[in-house]
GROMACS .gro file of N, CA, C and O in nm:
model
  456
    1UNK      N    1  22.103   3.164  -9.680
    1UNK     CA    2  22.047   3.259  -9.772
    1UNK      C    3  21.969   3.183  -9.879
    1UNK      O    4  22.018   3.083  -9.931
    2UNK      N    5  21.854   3.231  -9.910
    2UNK     CA    6  21.773   3.168 -10.015
    2UNK      C    7  21.829   3.205 -10.152
    2UNK      O    8  21.885   3.312 -10.173
    3UNK      N    9  21.812   3.114 -10.247
    3UNK     CA   10  21.864   3.134 -10.382
    3UNK      C   11  21.804   3.259 -10.446
    3UNK      O   12  21.873   3.334 -10.516
    4UNK      N   13  21.677   3.285 -10.423
    4UNK     CA   14  21.612   3.401 -10.482
    4UNK      C   15  21.670   3.532 -10.432
    4UNK      O   16  21.688   3.627 -10.509
    5UNK      N   17  21.701   3.540 -10.304
    5UNK     CA   18  21.761   3.661 -10.248
    5UNK      C   19  21.900   3.684 -10.305
    5UNK      O   20  21.935   3.796 -10.345
    6UNK      N   21  21.980   3.580 -10.313
    6UNK     CA   22  22.113   3.594 -10.371
    6UNK      C   23  22.103   3.636 -10.517
    6UNK      O   24  22.179   3.721 -10.563
    7UNK      N   25  22.010   3.581 -10.591
    7UNK     CA   26  21.991   3.618 -10.731
    7UNK      C   27  21.955   3.766 -10.743
    7UNK      O   28  22.008   3.837 -10.830
    8UNK      N   29  21.869   3.817 -10.656
    8UNK     CA   30  21.833   3.959 -10.659
    8UNK      C   31  21.955   4.046 -10.633
    8UNK      O   32  21.973   4.149 -10.698
    9UNK      N   33  22.037   4.007 -10.539
    9UNK     CA   34  22.159   4.083 -10.508
    9UNK      C   35  22.252   4.084 -10.628
    9UNK      O   36  22.307   4.189 -10.666
   10UNK      N   37  22.270   3.970 -10.690
   10UNK     CA   38  22.360   3.960 -10.804
   10UNK      C   39  22.310   4.035 -10.926
   10UNK      O   40  22.389   4.088 -11.004
   11UNK      N   41  22.179   4.038 -10.946
   11UNK     CA   42  22.123   4.104 -11.063
   11UNK      C   43  22.109   4.254 -11.045
   11UNK      O   44  22.078   4.324 -11.140
   12UNK      N   45  22.132   4.302 -10.926
   12UNK     CA   46  22.126   4.446 -10.900
   12UNK      C   47  22.258   4.512 -10.941
   12UNK      O   48  22.326   4.575 -10.864
   13UNK      N   49  22.294   4.490 -11.068
   13UNK     CA   50  22.419   4.540 -11.124
   13UNK      C   51  22.389   4.599 -11.260
   13UNK      O   52  22.284   4.577 -11.318
   14UNK      N   53  22.485   4.670 -11.312
   14UNK     CA   54  22.473   4.726 -11.447
   14UNK      C   55  22.462   4.612 -11.548
   14UNK      O   56  22.533   4.512 -11.540
   15UNK      N   57  22.372   4.626 -11.644
   15UNK     CA   58  22.349   4.521 -11.744
   15UNK      C   59  22.472   4.493 -11.830
   15UNK      O   60  22.480   4.390 -11.894
   16UNK      N   61  22.567   4.584 -11.836
   16UNK     CA   62  22.685   4.566 -11.920
   16UNK      C   63  22.785   4.466 -11.865
   16UNK      O   64  22.878   4.425 -11.934
   17UNK      N   65  22.768   4.426 -11.740
   17UNK     CA   66  22.862   4.333 -11.679
   17UNK      C   67  22.828   4.189 -11.713
   17UNK      O   68  22.711   4.153 -11.725
   18UNK      N   69  22.930   4.109 -11.727
   18UNK     CA   70  22.912   3.965 -11.743
   18UNK      C   71  22.866   3.910 -11.608
   18UNK      O   72  22.916   3.950 -11.503
   19UNK      N   73  22.770   3.822 -11.612
   19UNK     CA   74  22.723   3.763 -11.487
   19UNK      C   75  22.840   3.694 -11.416
   19UNK      O   76  22.929   3.642 -11.481
   20UNK      N   77  22.837   3.689 -11.283
   20UNK     CA   78  22.952   3.636 -11.210
   20UNK      C   79  22.960   3.483 -11.211
   20UNK      O   80  22.862   3.414 -11.235
   21UNK      N   81  23.080   3.436 -11.185
   21UNK     CA   82  23.103   3.295 -11.153
   21UNK      C   83  23.094   3.285 -11.002
   21UNK      O   84  23.156   3.364 -10.930
   22UNK      N   85  23.018   3.191 -10.952
   22UNK     CA   86  23.005   3.172 -10.808
   22UNK      C   87  23.065   3.039 -10.769
   22UNK      O   88  23.055   2.941 -10.842
   23UNK      N   89  23.126   3.037 -10.652
   23UNK     CA   90  23.174   2.913 -10.592
   23UNK      C   91  23.090   2.890 -10.468
   23UNK      O   92  23.085   2.975 -10.380
   24UNK      N   93  23.021   2.778 -10.464
   24UNK     CA   94  22.931   2.745 -10.355
   24UNK      C   95  22.989   2.625 -10.281
   24UNK      O   96  23.026   2.525 -10.343
   25UNK      N   97  22.996   2.637 -10.150
   25UNK     CA   98  23.044   2.528 -10.066
   25UNK      C   99  22.936   2.493  -9.965
   25UNK      O  100  22.848   2.574  -9.936
   26UNK      N  101  22.940   2.373  -9.915
   26UNK     CA  102  22.844   2.330  -9.812
   26UNK      C  103  22.919   2.267  -9.695
   26UNK      O  104  23.032   2.221  -9.709
   27UNK      N  105  22.853   2.266  -9.582
   27UNK     CA  106  22.911   2.206  -9.461
   27UNK      C  107  22.901   2.054  -9.472
   27UNK      O  108  22.803   2.000  -9.521
   28UNK      N  109  23.004   1.988  -9.425
   28UNK     CA  110  23.007   1.842  -9.424
   28UNK      C  111  22.900   1.789  -9.328
   28UNK      O  112  22.897   1.825  -9.212
   29UNK      N  113  22.810   1.707  -9.378
   29UNK     CA  114  22.704   1.647  -9.298
   29UNK      C  115  22.720   1.496  -9.307
   29UNK      O  116  22.672   1.432  -9.399
   30UNK      N  117  22.786   1.438  -9.211
   30UNK     CA  118  22.814   1.295  -9.213
   30UNK      C  119  22.690   1.209  -9.189
   30UNK      O  120  22.689   1.092  -9.223
   31UNK      N  121  22.585   1.269  -9.132
   31UNK     CA  122  22.463   1.191  -9.107
   31UNK      C  123  22.381   1.171  -9.234
   31UNK      O  124  22.310   1.072  -9.245
   32UNK      N  125  22.388   1.266  -9.327
   32UNK     CA  126  22.306   1.256  -9.448
   32UNK      C  127  22.380   1.318  -9.567
   32UNK      O  128  22.338   1.421  -9.621
   33UNK      N  129  22.492   1.258  -9.610
   33UNK     CA  130  22.573   1.319  -9.716
   33UNK      C  131  22.501   1.326  -9.852
   33UNK      O  132  22.521   1.420  -9.927
   34UNK      N  133  22.417   1.229  -9.881
   34UNK     CA  134  22.345   1.231 -10.008
   34UNK      C  135  22.251   1.349 -10.018
   34UNK      O  136  22.245   1.418 -10.120
   35UNK      N  137  22.176   1.374  -9.913
   35UNK     CA  138  22.084   1.488  -9.910
   35UNK      C  139  22.162   1.619  -9.921
   35UNK      O  140  22.119   1.712  -9.989
   36UNK      N  141  22.275   1.625  -9.853
   36UNK     CA  142  22.358   1.745  -9.858
   36UNK      C  143  22.400   1.776 -10.001
   36UNK      O  144  22.393   1.891 -10.046
   37UNK      N  145  22.444   1.675 -10.075
   37UNK     CA  146  22.483   1.696 -10.215
   37UNK      C  147  22.365   1.738 -10.302
   37UNK      O  148  22.378   1.825 -10.388
   38UNK      N  149  22.250   1.676 -10.280
   38UNK     CA  150  22.132   1.714 -10.356
   38UNK      C  151  22.092   1.859 -10.330
   38UNK      O  152  22.059   1.933 -10.423
   39UNK      N  153  22.095   1.900 -10.204
   39UNK     CA  154  22.061   2.038 -10.171
   39UNK      C  155  22.164   2.135 -10.228
   39UNK      O  156  22.129   2.243 -10.278
   40UNK      N  157  22.293   2.098 -10.223
   40UNK     CA  158  22.399   2.183 -10.281
   40UNK      C  159  22.373   2.203 -10.429
   40UNK      O  160  22.376   2.315 -10.479
   41UNK      N  161  22.345   2.095 -10.499
   41UNK     CA  162  22.325   2.103 -10.644
   41UNK      C  163  22.196   2.177 -10.679
   41UNK      O  164  22.193   2.252 -10.777
   42UNK      N  165  22.091   2.158 -10.601
   42UNK     CA  166  21.966   2.231 -10.627
   42UNK      C  167  21.985   2.381 -10.608
   42UNK      O  168  21.939   2.461 -10.690
   43UNK      N  169  22.054   2.419 -10.502
   43UNK     CA  170  22.082   2.561 -10.478
   43UNK      C  171  22.167   2.618 -10.591
   43UNK      O  172  22.136   2.725 -10.647
   44UNK      N  173  22.272   2.548 -10.628
   44UNK     CA  174  22.361   2.594 -10.735
   44UNK      C  175  22.286   2.608 -10.867
   44UNK      O  176  22.305   2.705 -10.940
   45UNK      N  177  22.200   2.513 -10.897
   45UNK     CA  178  22.124   2.518 -11.022
   45UNK      C  179  22.029   2.636 -11.025
   45UNK      O  180  22.014   2.703 -11.128
   46UNK      N  181  21.966   2.667 -10.913
   46UNK     CA  182  21.875   2.781 -10.907
   46UNK      C  183  21.948   2.912 -10.923
   46UNK      O  184  21.901   3.002 -10.992
   47UNK      N  185  22.063   2.924 -10.860
   47UNK     CA  186  22.143   3.047 -10.874
   47UNK      C  187  22.192   3.060 -11.017
   47UNK      O  188  22.186   3.167 -11.077
   48UNK      N  189  22.240   2.952 -11.073
   48UNK     CA  190  22.290   2.955 -11.211
   48UNK      C  191  22.179   2.998 -11.307
   48UNK      O  192  22.199   3.084 -11.392
   49UNK      N  193  22.063   2.939 -11.294
   49UNK     CA  194  21.954   2.967 -11.387
   49UNK      C  195  21.908   3.111 -11.382
   49UNK      O  196  21.862   3.165 -11.483
   50UNK      N  197  21.925   3.177 -11.270
   50UNK     CA  198  21.870   3.312 -11.258
   50UNK      C  199  21.974   3.424 -11.256
   50UNK      O  200  21.940   3.536 -11.291
   51UNK      N  201  22.099   3.397 -11.218
   51UNK     CA  202  22.186   3.512 -11.195
   51UNK      C  203  22.336   3.491 -11.218
   51UNK      O  204  22.412   3.581 -11.188
   52UNK      N  205  22.380   3.378 -11.267
   52UNK     CA  206  22.524   3.356 -11.279
   52UNK      C  207  22.559   3.296 -11.415
   52UNK      O  208  22.477   3.230 -11.477
   53UNK      N  209  22.683   3.320 -11.459
   53UNK     CA  210  22.726   3.257 -11.585
   53UNK      C  211  22.778   3.117 -11.559
   53UNK      O  212  22.792   3.036 -11.650
   54UNK      N  213  22.804   3.088 -11.433
   54UNK     CA  214  22.848   2.956 -11.394
   54UNK      C  215  22.854   2.945 -11.243
   54UNK      O  216  22.870   3.044 -11.173
   55UNK      N  217  22.836   2.823 -11.194
   55UNK     CA  218  22.848   2.796 -11.051
   55UNK      C  219  22.934   2.672 -11.035
   55UNK      O  220  22.907   2.568 -11.095
   56UNK      N  221  23.039   2.685 -10.957
   56UNK     CA  222  23.122   2.571 -10.920
   56UNK      C  223  23.079   2.532 -10.779
   56UNK      O  224  23.100   2.608 -10.684
   57UNK      N  225  23.013   2.419 -10.768
   57UNK     CA  226  22.963   2.372 -10.639
   57UNK      C  227  23.063   2.272 -10.583
   57UNK      O  228  23.084   2.166 -10.640
   58UNK      N  229  23.125   2.310 -10.473
   58UNK     CA  230  23.226   2.225 -10.411
   58UNK      C  231  23.176   2.176 -10.276
   58UNK      O  232  23.074   2.219 -10.228
   59UNK      N  233  23.253   2.087 -10.216
   59UNK     CA  234  23.218   2.035 -10.085
   59UNK      C  235  23.105   1.934 -10.097
   59UNK      O  236  23.055   1.908 -10.206
   60UNK      N  237  23.066   1.875  -9.991
   60UNK     CA  238  23.120   1.895  -9.859
   60UNK      C  239  23.257   1.830  -9.844
   60UNK      O  240  23.283   1.725  -9.902
   61UNK      N  241  23.341   1.895  -9.771
   61UNK     CA  242  23.475   1.843  -9.747
   61UNK      C  243  23.500   1.836  -9.597
   61UNK      O  244  23.452   1.921  -9.522
   62UNK      N  245  23.574   1.737  -9.553
   62UNK     CA  246  23.611   1.732  -9.411
   62UNK      C  247  23.689   1.857  -9.372
   62UNK      O  248  23.755   1.919  -9.456
   63UNK      N  249  23.681   1.894  -9.248
   63UNK     CA  250  23.742   2.020  -9.202
   63UNK      C  251  23.892   2.027  -9.231
   63UNK      O  252  23.945   2.135  -9.255
   64UNK      N  253  23.962   1.914  -9.233
   64UNK     CA  254  24.105   1.917  -9.259
   64UNK      C  255  24.137   1.947  -9.406
   64UNK      O  256  24.251   1.978  -9.440
   65UNK      N  257  24.037   1.941  -9.495
   65UNK     CA  258  24.060   1.972  -9.636
   65UNK      C  259  24.011   2.110  -9.676
   65UNK      O  260  24.031   2.152  -9.790
   66UNK      N  261  23.948   2.183  -9.584
   66UNK     CA  262  23.894   2.315  -9.618
   66UNK      C  263  24.004   2.413  -9.656
   66UNK      O  264  23.993   2.484  -9.757
   67UNK      N  265  24.108   2.420  -9.577
   67UNK     CA  266  24.217   2.513  -9.606
   67UNK      C  267  24.286   2.480  -9.738
   67UNK      O  268  24.304   2.568  -9.823
   68UNK      N  269  24.326   2.354  -9.763
   68UNK     CA  270  24.386   2.322  -9.893
   68UNK      C  271  24.292   2.351 -10.010
   68UNK      O  272  24.337   2.396 -10.116
   69UNK      N  273  24.163   2.327  -9.992
   69UNK     CA  274  24.067   2.356 -10.100
   69UNK      C  275  24.061   2.505 -10.129
   69UNK      O  276  24.064   2.546 -10.246
   70UNK      N  277  24.055   2.586 -10.024
   70UNK     CA  278  24.050   2.731 -10.043
   70UNK      C  279  24.179   2.783 -10.108
   70UNK      O  280  24.174   2.867 -10.198
   71UNK      N  281  24.293   2.732 -10.063
   71UNK     CA  282  24.421   2.774 -10.122
   71UNK      C  283  24.430   2.736 -10.269
   71UNK      O  284  24.478   2.814 -10.351
   72UNK      N  285  24.384   2.617 -10.302
   72UNK     CA  286  24.386   2.573 -10.441
   72UNK      C  287  24.294   2.661 -10.526
   72UNK      O  288  24.332   2.703 -10.636
   73UNK      N  289  24.175   2.690 -10.477
   73UNK     CA  290  24.083   2.776 -10.552
   73UNK      C  291  24.142   2.915 -10.576
   73UNK      O  292  24.135   2.968 -10.687
   74UNK      N  293  24.201   2.974 -10.473
   74UNK     CA  294  24.263   3.106 -10.488
   74UNK      C  295  24.374   3.101 -10.592
   74UNK      O  296  24.384   3.188 -10.679
   75UNK      N  297  24.456   2.999 -10.585
   75UNK     CA  298  24.564   2.984 -10.683
   75UNK      C  299  24.509   2.974 -10.825
   75UNK      O  300  24.558   3.039 -10.916
   76UNK      N  301  24.406   2.893 -10.843
   76UNK     CA  302  24.349   2.874 -10.977
   76UNK      C  303  24.276   2.999 -11.026
   76UNK      O  304  24.282   3.032 -11.145
   77UNK      N  305  24.208   3.069 -10.937
   77UNK     CA  306  24.133   3.188 -10.977
   77UNK      C  307  24.224   3.305 -11.013
   77UNK      O  308  24.179   3.400 -11.076
   78UNK      N  309  24.348   3.301 -10.974
   78UNK     CA  310  24.442   3.407 -11.011
   78UNK      C  311  24.473   3.405 -11.161
   78UNK      O  312  24.516   3.504 -11.216
   79UNK      N  313  24.451   3.292 -11.224
   79UNK     CA  314  24.474   3.279 -11.368
   79UNK      C  315  24.348   3.323 -11.442
   79UNK      O  316  24.260   3.243 -11.468
   80UNK      N  317  24.340   3.449 -11.475
   80UNK     CA  318  24.220   3.504 -11.536
   80UNK      C  319  24.192   3.443 -11.674
   80UNK      O  320  24.079   3.446 -11.722
   81UNK      N  321  24.292   3.390 -11.739
   81UNK     CA  322  24.272   3.333 -11.873
   81UNK      C  323  24.209   3.194 -11.868
   81UNK      O  324  24.177   3.138 -11.970
   82UNK      N  325  24.192   3.139 -11.751
   82UNK     CA  326  24.138   3.005 -11.737
   82UNK      C  327  23.986   3.006 -11.763
   82UNK      O  328  23.916   3.099 -11.725
   83UNK      N  329  23.938   2.902 -11.828
   83UNK     CA  330  23.795   2.888 -11.854
   83UNK      C  331  23.727   2.812 -11.742
   83UNK      O  332  23.792   2.751 -11.657
   84UNK      N  333  23.595   2.816 -11.743
   84UNK     CA  334  23.520   2.750 -11.636
   84UNK      C  335  23.548   2.600 -11.628
   84UNK      O  336  23.567   2.546 -11.520
   85UNK      N  337  23.550   2.533 -11.743
   85UNK     CA  338  23.576   2.388 -11.743
   85UNK      C  339  23.719   2.359 -11.696
   85UNK      O  340  23.742   2.262 -11.623
   86UNK      N  341  23.813   2.443 -11.736
   86UNK     CA  342  23.952   2.424 -11.691
   86UNK      C  343  23.962   2.441 -11.540
   86UNK      O  344  24.034   2.366 -11.473
   87UNK      N  345  23.891   2.540 -11.486
   87UNK     CA  346  23.889   2.561 -11.342
   87UNK      C  347  23.832   2.438 -11.272
   87UNK      O  348  23.891   2.388 -11.176
   88UNK      N  349  23.721   2.388 -11.320
   88UNK     CA  350  23.658   2.270 -11.262
   88UNK      C  351  23.753   2.151 -11.263
   88UNK      O  352  23.774   2.084 -11.162
   89UNK      N  353  23.811   2.125 -11.379
   89UNK     CA  354  23.900   2.009 -11.393
   89UNK      C  355  24.026   2.023 -11.308
   89UNK      O  356  24.072   1.926 -11.246
   90UNK      N  357  24.085   2.142 -11.306
   90UNK     CA  358  24.207   2.164 -11.227
   90UNK      C  359  24.177   2.153 -11.077
   90UNK      O  360  24.257   2.096 -11.001
   91UNK      N  361  24.063   2.204 -11.035
   91UNK     CA  362  24.028   2.194 -10.893
   91UNK      C  363  24.006   2.048 -10.855
   91UNK      O  364  24.056   2.001 -10.754
   92UNK      N  365  23.931   1.975 -10.937
   92UNK     CA  366  23.905   1.834 -10.909
   92UNK      C  367  24.033   1.753 -10.908
   92UNK      O  368  24.054   1.667 -10.822
   93UNK      N  369  24.125   1.780 -11.001
   93UNK     CA  370  24.251   1.707 -11.007
   93UNK      C  371  24.340   1.737 -10.886
   93UNK      O  372  24.417   1.652 -10.842
   94UNK      N  373  24.328   1.859 -10.832
   94UNK     CA  374  24.413   1.899 -10.721
   94UNK      C  375  24.361   1.862 -10.584
   94UNK      O  376  24.431   1.876 -10.484
   95UNK      N  377  24.238   1.812 -10.577
   95UNK     CA  378  24.180   1.775 -10.449
   95UNK      C  379  24.194   1.625 -10.424
   95UNK      O  380  24.188   1.546 -10.517
   96UNK      N  381  24.207   1.589 -10.297
   96UNK     CA  382  24.219   1.447 -10.263
   96UNK      C  383  24.090   1.396 -10.199
   96UNK      O  384  24.089   1.295 -10.133
   97UNK      N  385  23.981   1.467 -10.219
   97UNK     CA  386  23.853   1.430 -10.161
   97UNK      C  387  23.767   1.360 -10.266
   97UNK      O  388  23.765   1.401 -10.382
   98UNK      N  389  23.696   1.255 -10.229
   98UNK     CA  390  23.620   1.178 -10.328
   98UNK      C  391  23.493   1.244 -10.380
   98UNK      O  392  23.434   1.197 -10.476
   99UNK      N  393  23.447   1.354 -10.320
   99UNK     CA  394  23.325   1.420 -10.366
   99UNK      C  395  23.361   1.518 -10.478
   99UNK      O  396  23.432   1.616 -10.457
  100UNK      N  397  23.311   1.489 -10.596
  100UNK     CA  398  23.344   1.572 -10.712
  100UNK      C  399  23.272   1.706 -10.706
  100UNK      O  400  23.157   1.712 -10.664
  101UNK      N  401  23.339   1.812 -10.750
  101UNK     CA  402  23.269   1.939 -10.763
  101UNK      C  403  23.175   1.931 -10.883
  101UNK      O  404  23.197   1.854 -10.976
  102UNK      N  405  23.069   2.010 -10.879
  102UNK     CA  406  22.974   2.015 -10.990
  102UNK      C  407  22.987   2.152 -11.056
  102UNK      O  408  22.997   2.253 -10.989
  103UNK      N  409  22.985   2.153 -11.188
  103UNK     CA  410  22.992   2.279 -11.263
  103UNK      C  411  22.861   2.300 -11.336
  103UNK      O  412  22.817   2.214 -11.412
  104UNK      N  413  22.799   2.414 -11.313
  104UNK     CA  414  22.676   2.451 -11.380
  104UNK      C  415  22.708   2.567 -11.474
  104UNK      O  416  22.745   2.676 -11.430
  105UNK      N  417  22.696   2.544 -11.605
  105UNK     CA  418  22.717   2.648 -11.705
  105UNK      C  419  22.668   2.599 -11.840
  105UNK      O  420  22.666   2.478 -11.864
  106UNK      N  421  22.631   2.690 -11.927
  106UNK     CA  422  22.596   2.652 -12.064
  106UNK      C  423  22.719   2.646 -12.151
  106UNK      O  424  22.724   2.571 -12.248
  107UNK      N  425  22.818   2.728 -12.120
  107UNK     CA  426  22.938   2.735 -12.202
  107UNK      C  427  23.061   2.716 -12.114
  107UNK      O  428  23.106   2.808 -12.047
  108UNK      N  429  23.120   2.596 -12.114
  108UNK     CA  430  23.236   2.570 -12.029
  108UNK      C  431  23.361   2.647 -12.071
  108UNK      O  432  23.459   2.651 -11.998
  109UNK      N  433  23.358   2.711 -12.187
  109UNK     CA  434  23.474   2.790 -12.233
  109UNK      C  435  23.467   2.935 -12.186
  109UNK      O  436  23.561   3.011 -12.213
  110UNK      N  437  23.360   2.974 -12.117
  110UNK     CA  438  23.354   3.111 -12.065
  110UNK      C  439  23.470   3.136 -11.972
  110UNK      O  440  23.512   3.046 -11.898
  111UNK      N  441  23.524   3.258 -11.973
  111UNK     CA  442  23.637   3.288 -11.883
  111UNK      C  443  23.591   3.299 -11.738
  111UNK      O  444  23.477   3.334 -11.711
  112UNK      N  445  23.683   3.271 -11.649
  112UNK     CA  446  23.656   3.285 -11.507
  112UNK      C  447  23.639   3.432 -11.472
  112UNK      O  448  23.550   3.470 -11.399
  113UNK      N  449  23.727   3.517 -11.524
  113UNK     CA  450  23.722   3.661 -11.495
  113UNK      C  451  23.660   3.739 -11.608
  113UNK      O  452  23.645   3.690 -11.719
  114UNK      N  453  23.627   3.865 -11.578
  114UNK     CA  454  23.570   3.952 -11.681
  114UNK      C  455  23.673   3.994 -11.782
  114UNK      O  456  23.782   4.019 -11.760
   0.00000   0.00000   0.00000
């Protein structure tokens, strides 16, 4: 999906709502991991700039870490009082993968939930 199309979908909401937090993941590309990270970050930055209050860009992760990563994210997202920076730091601390997640936001103290 192109960033512009996703932004249009996200902005087709009532103006009274806080823009969403998005979690973006990418497929593990062992042939060109650097390019994969650059593309992940470029996509996340474009979505953030146009339609989100924050983007947590995770991955690429090996297939054996996908399930633990998803379970950790679900556990962390259940805490509605958590801020974006706290979510980023807790997710990074809980993962055993060397690729750091990237957080795109102007205000890291914004809440994860509405």
